[in-house]
């Protein structure tokens, strides 16, 4: 190889490398002369951070979460300076969040005066208010207690009545087997035949039915008022007794045994969420096995929030008088009266 050519190439490479180093140093000097810029990420030495205060990234007293009304953003108003903690749009002054007002319209207030139903009670978001929910749970518990409760022995002694049973053995069977509540036990039949007057004008019977609370609260006033009313009308009354866990149609079997002209059956109603203390009085002219429901009649809703017990007892006496006069009850009584 030509030594002169190699020497020339080597000289050119050295000169080129020298020019690159010179340009790099010139550019570095220019960058250093410019104003320094803050880095996106700062690093702190743990030793120096204990002596120097680290700048706070967030300096604000505003809450982390804000609630806004939509209406405040739909109206045009003063400009609100935006930052990372404000909504990404402008609007009027921020209004604090408030729950639904307790006030209801006049029409709802008028309706509430005429019904115990739960209307106009309001809500808290998607749920009932706490007071409304607790009242609902209280009424439900009272209904359960009414069904599973028992009439006290002291009340039966005050009324001077004896007790008979049906073919039902316990409360669960009474609820699931209504047919057993429509038939007397053998002991009950024998007790009725031995203690009760035969062929009375009016036979009064009492049963807890589906609400022992109804009997406890109302039967004494109703029974005494009914006795007084029938006595004033010179209508004979048979021997009153109490049936534990009886059904309405049980009056048919009692009619077969005692042969009365009219039976008045005072029984606890199925409890609801408005009242667990409501009692009914069923009446029938000469009830016998095979009597249909259309031949019965009922005065229901007897309690302090419905028909007052004393008023109900007095009214039952006039109904019994009408049944004896027309010798009919239920649909047949309506037809004869009309």
mmCIF file of N, CA and C in Angstrom, residues 151-271:
data_model
loop_
_atom_site.group_PDB
_atom_site.id
_atom_site.type_symbol
_atom_site.label_atom_id
_atom_site.label_comp_id
_atom_site.label_asym_id
_atom_site.label_seq_id
_atom_site.Cartn_x
_atom_site.Cartn_y
_atom_site.Cartn_z
ATOM 1 N N UNK A 151 -104.725 -14.654 74.745
ATOM 2 C CA UNK A 151 -105.608 -13.900 75.637
ATOM 3 C C UNK A 151 -105.309 -14.311 77.073
ATOM 4 N N UNK A 152 -105.216 -13.335 77.944
ATOM 5 C CA UNK A 152 -104.855 -13.613 79.338
ATOM 6 C C UNK A 152 -106.018 -14.266 80.095
ATOM 7 N N UNK A 153 -105.667 -15.042 81.079
ATOM 8 C CA UNK A 153 -106.675 -15.704 81.906
ATOM 9 C C UNK A 153 -107.471 -14.686 82.717
ATOM 10 N N UNK A 154 -106.816 -13.577 83.086
ATOM 11 C CA UNK A 154 -107.520 -12.560 83.862
ATOM 12 C C UNK A 154 -108.692 -11.959 83.117
ATOM 13 N N UNK A 155 -108.552 -11.746 81.806
ATOM 14 C CA UNK A 155 -109.660 -11.195 81.020
ATOM 15 C C UNK A 155 -110.841 -12.160 80.992
ATOM 16 N N UNK A 156 -110.569 -13.440 80.824
ATOM 17 C CA UNK A 156 -111.649 -14.428 80.786
ATOM 18 C C UNK A 156 -112.379 -14.492 82.129
ATOM 19 N N UNK A 157 -111.655 -14.318 83.213
ATOM 20 C CA UNK A 157 -112.285 -14.294 84.530
ATOM 21 C C UNK A 157 -113.149 -13.054 84.710
ATOM 22 N N UNK A 158 -112.682 -11.912 84.200
ATOM 23 C CA UNK A 158 -113.487 -10.689 84.292
ATOM 24 C C UNK A 158 -114.784 -10.811 83.495
ATOM 25 N N UNK A 159 -114.721 -11.514 82.364
ATOM 26 C CA UNK A 159 -115.918 -11.698 81.541
ATOM 27 C C UNK A 159 -116.787 -12.859 82.043
ATOM 28 N N UNK A 160 -116.252 -13.653 82.977
ATOM 29 C CA UNK A 160 -116.964 -14.806 83.536
ATOM 30 C C UNK A 160 -117.356 -15.800 82.437
ATOM 31 N N UNK A 161 -116.383 -16.178 81.645
ATOM 32 C CA UNK A 161 -116.620 -17.131 80.563
ATOM 33 C C UNK A 161 -115.642 -18.304 80.724
ATOM 34 N N UNK A 162 -116.056 -19.470 80.252
ATOM 35 C CA UNK A 162 -115.176 -20.626 80.261
ATOM 36 C C UNK A 162 -114.547 -20.806 78.870
ATOM 37 N N UNK A 163 -113.547 -21.651 78.786
ATOM 38 C CA UNK A 163 -112.771 -21.791 77.551
ATOM 39 C C UNK A 163 -112.894 -23.188 76.976
ATOM 40 N N UNK A 164 -113.034 -23.255 75.646
ATOM 41 C CA UNK A 164 -113.018 -24.528 74.930
ATOM 42 C C UNK A 164 -111.960 -24.449 73.841
ATOM 43 N N UNK A 165 -111.609 -25.595 73.281
ATOM 44 C CA UNK A 165 -110.567 -25.655 72.263
ATOM 45 C C UNK A 165 -111.113 -26.255 70.973
ATOM 46 N N UNK A 166 -110.338 -26.061 69.911
ATOM 47 C CA UNK A 166 -110.668 -26.658 68.612
ATOM 48 C C UNK A 166 -109.730 -27.837 68.365
ATOM 49 N N UNK A 167 -109.750 -28.374 67.159
ATOM 50 C CA UNK A 167 -108.870 -29.479 66.810
ATOM 51 C C UNK A 167 -107.437 -29.020 66.545
ATOM 52 N N UNK A 168 -107.199 -27.709 66.629
ATOM 53 C CA UNK A 168 -105.852 -27.178 66.438
ATOM 54 C C UNK A 168 -105.012 -27.477 67.675
ATOM 55 N N UNK A 169 -103.749 -27.892 67.455
ATOM 56 C CA UNK A 169 -102.863 -28.211 68.570
ATOM 57 C C UNK A 169 -101.921 -27.071 68.939
ATOM 58 N N UNK A 170 -101.503 -26.277 67.950
ATOM 59 C CA UNK A 170 -100.594 -25.152 68.225
ATOM 60 C C UNK A 170 -100.842 -24.039 67.216
ATOM 61 N N UNK A 171 -100.136 -22.913 67.402
ATOM 62 C CA UNK A 171 -100.371 -21.733 66.573
ATOM 63 C C UNK A 171 -99.944 -21.950 65.119
ATOM 64 N N UNK A 172 -98.857 -22.659 64.912
ATOM 65 C CA UNK A 172 -98.408 -22.907 63.543
ATOM 66 C C UNK A 172 -99.442 -23.728 62.781
ATOM 67 N N UNK A 173 -100.011 -24.725 63.425
ATOM 68 C CA UNK A 173 -101.051 -25.526 62.776
ATOM 69 C C UNK A 173 -102.313 -24.701 62.547
ATOM 70 N N UNK A 174 -102.603 -23.795 63.448
ATOM 71 C CA UNK A 174 -103.770 -22.926 63.286
ATOM 72 C C UNK A 174 -103.635 -22.064 62.034
ATOM 73 N N UNK A 175 -102.419 -21.569 61.753
ATOM 74 C CA UNK A 175 -102.195 -20.711 60.589
ATOM 75 C C UNK A 175 -102.223 -21.516 59.294
ATOM 76 N N UNK A 176 -101.650 -22.702 59.316
ATOM 77 C CA UNK A 176 -101.533 -23.498 58.088
ATOM 78 C C UNK A 176 -102.724 -24.408 57.824
ATOM 79 N N UNK A 177 -103.549 -24.681 58.848
ATOM 80 C CA UNK A 177 -104.709 -25.575 58.685
ATOM 81 C C UNK A 177 -105.985 -24.879 59.162
ATOM 82 N N UNK A 178 -106.543 -23.972 58.355
ATOM 83 C CA UNK A 178 -107.790 -23.291 58.769
ATOM 84 C C UNK A 178 -108.944 -24.262 59.005
ATOM 85 N N UNK A 179 -108.945 -25.397 58.319
ATOM 86 C CA UNK A 179 -110.048 -26.342 58.463
ATOM 87 C C UNK A 179 -110.133 -26.895 59.886
ATOM 88 N N UNK A 180 -108.987 -27.065 60.545
ATOM 89 C CA UNK A 180 -108.997 -27.580 61.915
ATOM 90 C C UNK A 180 -109.542 -26.549 62.905
ATOM 91 N N UNK A 181 -109.423 -25.264 62.558
ATOM 92 C CA UNK A 181 -109.978 -24.222 63.413
ATOM 93 C C UNK A 181 -111.481 -24.069 63.271
ATOM 94 N N UNK A 182 -112.078 -24.791 62.327
ATOM 95 C CA UNK A 182 -113.537 -24.738 62.120
ATOM 96 C C UNK A 182 -114.263 -25.907 62.792
ATOM 97 N N UNK A 183 -113.524 -26.680 63.565
ATOM 98 C CA UNK A 183 -114.118 -27.836 64.236
ATOM 99 C C UNK A 183 -113.702 -27.843 65.703
ATOM 100 N N UNK A 184 -114.656 -28.147 66.587
ATOM 101 C CA UNK A 184 -114.383 -28.233 68.020
ATOM 102 C C UNK A 184 -113.703 -29.552 68.359
ATOM 103 N N UNK A 185 -112.890 -29.502 69.385
ATOM 104 C CA UNK A 185 -112.329 -30.751 69.897
ATOM 105 C C UNK A 185 -113.435 -31.535 70.613
ATOM 106 N N UNK A 186 -113.195 -32.786 70.843
ATOM 107 C CA UNK A 186 -114.192 -33.620 71.527
ATOM 108 C C UNK A 186 -114.455 -33.093 72.936
ATOM 109 N N UNK A 187 -113.375 -32.655 73.605
ATOM 110 C CA UNK A 187 -113.550 -32.086 74.944
ATOM 111 C C UNK A 187 -114.356 -30.796 74.887
ATOM 112 N N UNK A 188 -114.137 -29.994 73.849
ATOM 113 C CA UNK A 188 -114.877 -28.746 73.700
ATOM 114 C C UNK A 188 -116.366 -28.981 73.495
ATOM 115 N N UNK A 189 -116.703 -29.962 72.684
ATOM 116 C CA UNK A 189 -118.117 -30.287 72.459
ATOM 117 C C UNK A 189 -118.791 -30.712 73.774
ATOM 118 N N UNK A 190 -118.132 -31.575 74.495
ATOM 119 C CA UNK A 190 -118.719 -32.062 75.753
ATOM 120 C C UNK A 190 -118.895 -30.926 76.751
ATOM 121 N N UNK A 191 -117.937 -29.997 76.802
ATOM 122 C CA UNK A 191 -118.021 -28.886 77.749
ATOM 123 C C UNK A 191 -119.163 -27.936 77.386
ATOM 124 N N UNK A 192 -119.352 -27.693 76.107
ATOM 125 C CA UNK A 192 -120.444 -26.811 75.666
ATOM 126 C C UNK A 192 -121.801 -27.438 75.985
ATOM 127 N N UNK A 193 -121.940 -28.712 75.712
ATOM 128 C CA UNK A 193 -123.217 -29.385 75.962
ATOM 129 C C UNK A 193 -123.561 -29.429 77.443
ATOM 130 N N UNK A 194 -122.554 -29.488 78.295
ATOM 131 C CA UNK A 194 -122.809 -29.597 79.728
ATOM 132 C C UNK A 194 -123.022 -28.238 80.406
ATOM 133 N N UNK A 195 -122.447 -27.145 79.862
ATOM 134 C CA UNK A 195 -122.494 -25.861 80.545
ATOM 135 C C UNK A 195 -123.412 -24.820 79.896
ATOM 136 N N UNK A 196 -123.736 -24.985 78.643
ATOM 137 C CA UNK A 196 -124.481 -23.930 77.937
ATOM 138 C C UNK A 196 -125.981 -24.206 77.895
ATOM 139 N N UNK A 197 -126.744 -23.102 77.839
ATOM 140 C CA UNK A 197 -128.203 -23.166 77.726
ATOM 141 C C UNK A 197 -128.581 -23.556 76.297
ATOM 142 N N UNK A 198 -129.530 -24.481 76.178
ATOM 143 C CA UNK A 198 -129.971 -24.915 74.866
ATOM 144 C C UNK A 198 -131.044 -23.971 74.303
ATOM 145 N N UNK A 199 -131.079 -23.849 72.994
ATOM 146 C CA UNK A 199 -132.081 -23.074 72.237
ATOM 147 C C UNK A 199 -132.234 -21.632 72.731
ATOM 148 N N UNK A 200 -131.148 -20.903 72.916
ATOM 149 C CA UNK A 200 -131.304 -19.492 73.309
ATOM 150 C C UNK A 200 -131.666 -18.631 72.088
ATOM 151 N N UNK A 201 -132.179 -17.453 72.372
ATOM 152 C CA UNK A 201 -132.440 -16.503 71.272
ATOM 153 C C UNK A 201 -131.126 -16.058 70.636
ATOM 154 N N UNK A 202 -130.167 -15.657 71.485
ATOM 155 C CA UNK A 202 -128.876 -15.166 71.003
ATOM 156 C C UNK A 202 -127.762 -15.891 71.756
ATOM 157 N N UNK A 203 -126.831 -16.448 71.004
ATOM 158 C CA UNK A 203 -125.650 -17.076 71.587
ATOM 159 C C UNK A 203 -124.426 -16.219 71.229
ATOM 160 N N UNK A 204 -123.725 -15.739 72.268
ATOM 161 C CA UNK A 204 -122.513 -14.938 72.056
ATOM 162 C C UNK A 204 -121.289 -15.815 72.296
ATOM 163 N N UNK A 205 -120.354 -15.809 71.342
ATOM 164 C CA UNK A 205 -119.097 -16.533 71.498
ATOM 165 C C UNK A 205 -117.938 -15.585 71.188
ATOM 166 N N UNK A 206 -116.806 -15.889 71.783
ATOM 167 C CA UNK A 206 -115.619 -15.037 71.662
ATOM 168 C C UNK A 206 -114.438 -15.911 71.265
ATOM 169 N N UNK A 207 -113.589 -15.403 70.388
ATOM 170 C CA UNK A 207 -112.385 -16.136 70.005
ATOM 171 C C UNK A 207 -111.263 -15.162 69.674
ATOM 172 N N UNK A 208 -110.022 -15.585 69.985
ATOM 173 C CA UNK A 208 -108.875 -14.730 69.648
ATOM 174 C C UNK A 208 -108.661 -14.631 68.141
ATOM 175 N N UNK A 209 -109.007 -15.680 67.394
ATOM 176 C CA UNK A 209 -108.850 -15.621 65.943
ATOM 177 C C UNK A 209 -107.401 -15.348 65.563
ATOM 178 N N UNK A 210 -107.185 -14.313 64.741
ATOM 179 C CA UNK A 210 -105.849 -13.959 64.283
ATOM 180 C C UNK A 210 -105.274 -12.753 65.018
ATOM 181 N N UNK A 211 -105.927 -12.331 66.104
ATOM 182 C CA UNK A 211 -105.386 -11.204 66.869
ATOM 183 C C UNK A 211 -105.842 -11.293 68.323
ATOM 184 N N UNK A 212 -104.968 -11.791 69.156
ATOM 185 C CA UNK A 212 -105.264 -11.793 70.589
ATOM 186 C C UNK A 212 -105.294 -10.366 71.130
ATOM 187 N N UNK A 213 -104.501 -9.478 70.536
ATOM 188 C CA UNK A 213 -104.479 -8.078 70.981
ATOM 189 C C UNK A 213 -105.843 -7.424 70.805
ATOM 190 N N UNK A 214 -106.551 -7.781 69.734
ATOM 191 C CA UNK A 214 -107.878 -7.201 69.494
ATOM 192 C C UNK A 214 -108.849 -7.575 70.609
ATOM 193 N N UNK A 215 -108.790 -8.814 71.059
ATOM 194 C CA UNK A 215 -109.667 -9.254 72.144
ATOM 195 C C UNK A 215 -109.297 -8.563 73.443
ATOM 196 N N UNK A 216 -108.020 -8.488 73.728
ATOM 197 C CA UNK A 216 -107.558 -7.846 74.958
ATOM 198 C C UNK A 216 -107.999 -6.388 75.031
ATOM 199 N N UNK A 217 -107.959 -5.677 73.915
ATOM 200 C CA UNK A 217 -108.224 -4.242 73.915
ATOM 201 C C UNK A 217 -109.708 -3.902 73.807
ATOM 202 N N UNK A 218 -110.512 -4.739 73.147
ATOM 203 C CA UNK A 218 -111.858 -4.298 72.778
ATOM 204 C C UNK A 218 -113.009 -5.147 73.318
ATOM 205 N N UNK A 219 -112.791 -6.424 73.563
ATOM 206 C CA UNK A 219 -113.928 -7.312 73.769
ATOM 207 C C UNK A 219 -114.710 -6.982 75.035
ATOM 208 N N UNK A 220 -114.059 -6.526 76.066
ATOM 209 C CA UNK A 220 -114.783 -6.249 77.310
ATOM 210 C C UNK A 220 -115.817 -5.144 77.114
ATOM 211 N N UNK A 221 -115.443 -4.042 76.470
ATOM 212 C CA UNK A 221 -116.385 -2.945 76.228
ATOM 213 C C UNK A 221 -117.487 -3.367 75.266
ATOM 214 N N UNK A 222 -117.115 -4.099 74.215
ATOM 215 C CA UNK A 222 -118.120 -4.537 73.233
ATOM 216 C C UNK A 222 -119.114 -5.502 73.884
ATOM 217 N N UNK A 223 -118.600 -6.452 74.629
ATOM 218 C CA UNK A 223 -119.452 -7.476 75.229
ATOM 219 C C UNK A 223 -120.414 -6.875 76.259
ATOM 220 N N UNK A 224 -119.908 -5.997 77.118
ATOM 221 C CA UNK A 224 -120.777 -5.387 78.123
ATOM 222 C C UNK A 224 -121.830 -4.487 77.484
ATOM 223 N N UNK A 225 -121.427 -3.726 76.447
ATOM 224 C CA UNK A 225 -122.396 -2.866 75.759
ATOM 225 C C UNK A 225 -123.444 -3.702 75.028
ATOM 226 N N UNK A 226 -123.040 -4.828 74.440
ATOM 227 C CA UNK A 226 -123.978 -5.712 73.745
ATOM 228 C C UNK A 226 -124.952 -6.346 74.739
ATOM 229 N N UNK A 227 -124.452 -6.792 75.875
ATOM 230 C CA UNK A 227 -125.333 -7.345 76.909
ATOM 231 C C UNK A 227 -126.384 -6.322 77.340
ATOM 232 N N UNK A 228 -125.941 -5.088 77.558
ATOM 233 C CA UNK A 228 -126.860 -4.041 77.980
ATOM 234 C C UNK A 228 -127.901 -3.750 76.903
ATOM 235 N N UNK A 229 -127.466 -3.714 75.655
ATOM 236 C CA UNK A 229 -128.388 -3.426 74.554
ATOM 237 C C UNK A 229 -129.443 -4.527 74.404
ATOM 238 N N UNK A 230 -129.019 -5.792 74.460
ATOM 239 C CA UNK A 230 -129.969 -6.902 74.324
ATOM 240 C C UNK A 230 -130.912 -6.970 75.523
ATOM 241 N N UNK A 231 -130.393 -6.626 76.698
ATOM 242 C CA UNK A 231 -131.247 -6.607 77.880
ATOM 243 C C UNK A 231 -132.321 -5.539 77.751
ATOM 244 N N UNK A 232 -131.955 -4.375 77.237
ATOM 245 C CA UNK A 232 -132.943 -3.298 77.043
ATOM 246 C C UNK A 232 -133.995 -3.673 76.005
ATOM 247 N N UNK A 233 -133.630 -4.549 75.066
ATOM 248 C CA UNK A 233 -134.559 -4.982 74.020
ATOM 249 C C UNK A 233 -135.302 -6.260 74.415
ATOM 250 N N UNK A 234 -135.089 -6.722 75.648
ATOM 251 C CA UNK A 234 -135.744 -7.940 76.153
ATOM 252 C C UNK A 234 -135.458 -9.151 75.271
ATOM 253 N N UNK A 235 -134.206 -9.292 74.874
ATOM 254 C CA UNK A 235 -133.776 -10.424 74.052
ATOM 255 C C UNK A 235 -132.924 -11.349 74.922
ATOM 256 N N UNK A 236 -133.309 -12.621 74.949
ATOM 257 C CA UNK A 236 -132.629 -13.594 75.796
ATOM 258 C C UNK A 236 -131.223 -13.886 75.281
ATOM 259 N N UNK A 237 -130.296 -14.034 76.222
ATOM 260 C CA UNK A 237 -128.904 -14.340 75.888
ATOM 261 C C UNK A 237 -128.553 -15.701 76.478
ATOM 262 N N UNK A 238 -127.829 -16.502 75.684
ATOM 263 C CA UNK A 238 -127.389 -17.810 76.152
ATOM 264 C C UNK A 238 -126.126 -17.693 77.001
ATOM 265 N N UNK A 239 -125.412 -18.797 77.154
ATOM 266 C CA UNK A 239 -124.194 -18.855 77.978
ATOM 267 C C UNK A 239 -122.991 -18.535 77.102
ATOM 268 N N UNK A 240 -122.355 -17.447 77.405
ATOM 269 C CA UNK A 240 -121.206 -17.020 76.603
ATOM 270 C C UNK A 240 -119.972 -17.835 76.981
ATOM 271 N N UNK A 241 -119.146 -18.176 75.995
ATOM 272 C CA UNK A 241 -117.890 -18.886 76.250
ATOM 273 C C UNK A 241 -116.824 -18.422 75.264
ATOM 274 N N UNK A 242 -115.589 -18.810 75.561
ATOM 275 C CA UNK A 242 -114.428 -18.391 74.762
ATOM 276 C C UNK A 242 -113.827 -19.597 74.042
ATOM 277 N N UNK A 243 -113.470 -19.427 72.764
ATOM 278 C CA UNK A 243 -112.863 -20.488 71.957
ATOM 279 C C UNK A 243 -111.424 -20.092 71.644
ATOM 280 N N UNK A 244 -110.504 -20.948 71.981
ATOM 281 C CA UNK A 244 -109.096 -20.698 71.666
ATOM 282 C C UNK A 244 -108.791 -21.174 70.243
ATOM 283 N N UNK A 245 -108.247 -20.259 69.423
ATOM 284 C CA UNK A 245 -107.842 -20.568 68.041
ATOM 285 C C UNK A 245 -109.027 -21.022 67.191
ATOM 286 N N UNK A 246 -110.073 -20.235 67.208
ATOM 287 C CA UNK A 246 -111.249 -20.561 66.417
ATOM 288 C C UNK A 246 -111.310 -19.793 65.102
ATOM 289 N N UNK A 247 -112.033 -20.332 64.131
ATOM 290 C CA UNK A 247 -112.300 -19.678 62.845
ATOM 291 C C UNK A 247 -113.768 -19.275 62.776
ATOM 292 N N UNK A 248 -114.105 -18.415 61.798
ATOM 293 C CA UNK A 248 -115.462 -17.866 61.713
ATOM 294 C C UNK A 248 -116.495 -18.972 61.499
ATOM 295 N N UNK A 249 -116.199 -19.920 60.604
ATOM 296 C CA UNK A 249 -117.182 -20.956 60.267
ATOM 297 C C UNK A 249 -117.451 -21.918 61.409
ATOM 298 N N UNK A 250 -116.719 -21.767 62.516
ATOM 299 C CA UNK A 250 -116.975 -22.614 63.686
ATOM 300 C C UNK A 250 -118.367 -22.360 64.259
ATOM 301 N N UNK A 251 -118.965 -21.207 63.952
ATOM 302 C CA UNK A 251 -120.312 -20.910 64.445
ATOM 303 C C UNK A 251 -121.339 -21.900 63.893
ATOM 304 N N UNK A 252 -121.038 -22.532 62.750
ATOM 305 C CA UNK A 252 -121.990 -23.492 62.182
ATOM 306 C C UNK A 252 -122.118 -24.733 63.063
ATOM 307 N N UNK A 253 -120.966 -25.241 63.532
ATOM 308 C CA UNK A 253 -120.997 -26.421 64.401
ATOM 309 C C UNK A 253 -121.621 -26.090 65.748
ATOM 310 N N UNK A 254 -121.361 -24.897 66.268
ATOM 311 C CA UNK A 254 -121.975 -24.483 67.532
ATOM 312 C C UNK A 254 -123.483 -24.335 67.358
ATOM 313 N N UNK A 255 -123.896 -23.852 66.174
ATOM 314 C CA UNK A 255 -125.338 -23.763 65.888
ATOM 315 C C UNK A 255 -126.002 -25.122 65.893
ATOM 316 N N UNK A 256 -125.312 -26.154 65.415
ATOM 317 C CA UNK A 256 -125.855 -27.510 65.427
ATOM 318 C C UNK A 256 -126.007 -28.033 66.859
ATOM 319 N N UNK A 257 -125.067 -27.661 67.733
ATOM 320 C CA UNK A 257 -125.085 -28.182 69.102
ATOM 321 C C UNK A 257 -126.125 -27.476 69.970
ATOM 322 N N UNK A 258 -126.182 -26.136 69.912
ATOM 323 C CA UNK A 258 -127.033 -25.358 70.825
ATOM 324 C C UNK A 258 -128.348 -24.907 70.195
ATOM 325 N N UNK A 259 -128.448 -24.921 68.880
ATOM 326 C CA UNK A 259 -129.670 -24.533 68.165
ATOM 327 C C UNK A 259 -130.163 -23.119 68.531
ATOM 328 N N UNK A 260 -129.299 -22.112 68.522
ATOM 329 C CA UNK A 260 -129.776 -20.750 68.802
ATOM 330 C C UNK A 260 -130.398 -20.138 67.547
ATOM 331 N N UNK A 261 -131.163 -19.063 67.739
ATOM 332 C CA UNK A 261 -131.716 -18.355 66.576
ATOM 333 C C UNK A 261 -130.680 -17.435 65.937
ATOM 334 N N UNK A 262 -129.851 -16.801 66.765
ATOM 335 C CA UNK A 262 -128.817 -15.903 66.241
ATOM 336 C C UNK A 262 -127.521 -16.169 67.007
ATOM 337 N N UNK A 263 -126.430 -16.205 66.274
ATOM 338 C CA UNK A 263 -125.104 -16.269 66.897
ATOM 339 C C UNK A 263 -124.362 -14.972 66.602
ATOM 340 N N UNK A 264 -123.776 -14.399 67.657
ATOM 341 C CA UNK A 264 -122.893 -13.235 67.521
ATOM 342 C C UNK A 264 -121.483 -13.709 67.892
ATOM 343 N N UNK A 265 -120.599 -13.653 66.935
ATOM 344 C CA UNK A 265 -119.245 -14.191 67.101
ATOM 345 C C UNK A 265 -118.251 -13.031 67.111
ATOM 346 N N UNK A 266 -117.653 -12.738 68.274
ATOM 347 C CA UNK A 266 -116.649 -11.680 68.420
ATOM 348 C C UNK A 266 -115.272 -12.304 68.254
ATOM 349 N N UNK A 267 -114.515 -11.871 67.236
ATOM 350 C CA UNK A 267 -113.258 -12.527 66.889
ATOM 351 C C UNK A 267 -112.221 -11.511 66.434
ATOM 352 N N UNK A 268 -110.960 -11.774 66.729
ATOM 353 C CA UNK A 268 -109.872 -10.886 66.325
ATOM 354 C C UNK A 268 -109.620 -10.957 64.831
ATOM 355 N N UNK A 269 -109.496 -9.800 64.207
ATOM 356 C CA UNK A 269 -109.240 -9.738 62.772
ATOM 357 C C UNK A 269 -107.772 -10.006 62.454
ATOM 358 N N UNK A 270 -107.532 -10.344 61.191
ATOM 359 C CA UNK A 270 -106.160 -10.451 60.714
ATOM 360 C C UNK A 270 -105.499 -9.076 60.830
ATOM 361 N N UNK A 271 -104.370 -8.946 61.533
ATOM 362 C CA UNK A 271 -103.764 -7.622 61.748
ATOM 363 C C UNK A 271 -103.128 -7.077 60.476
#
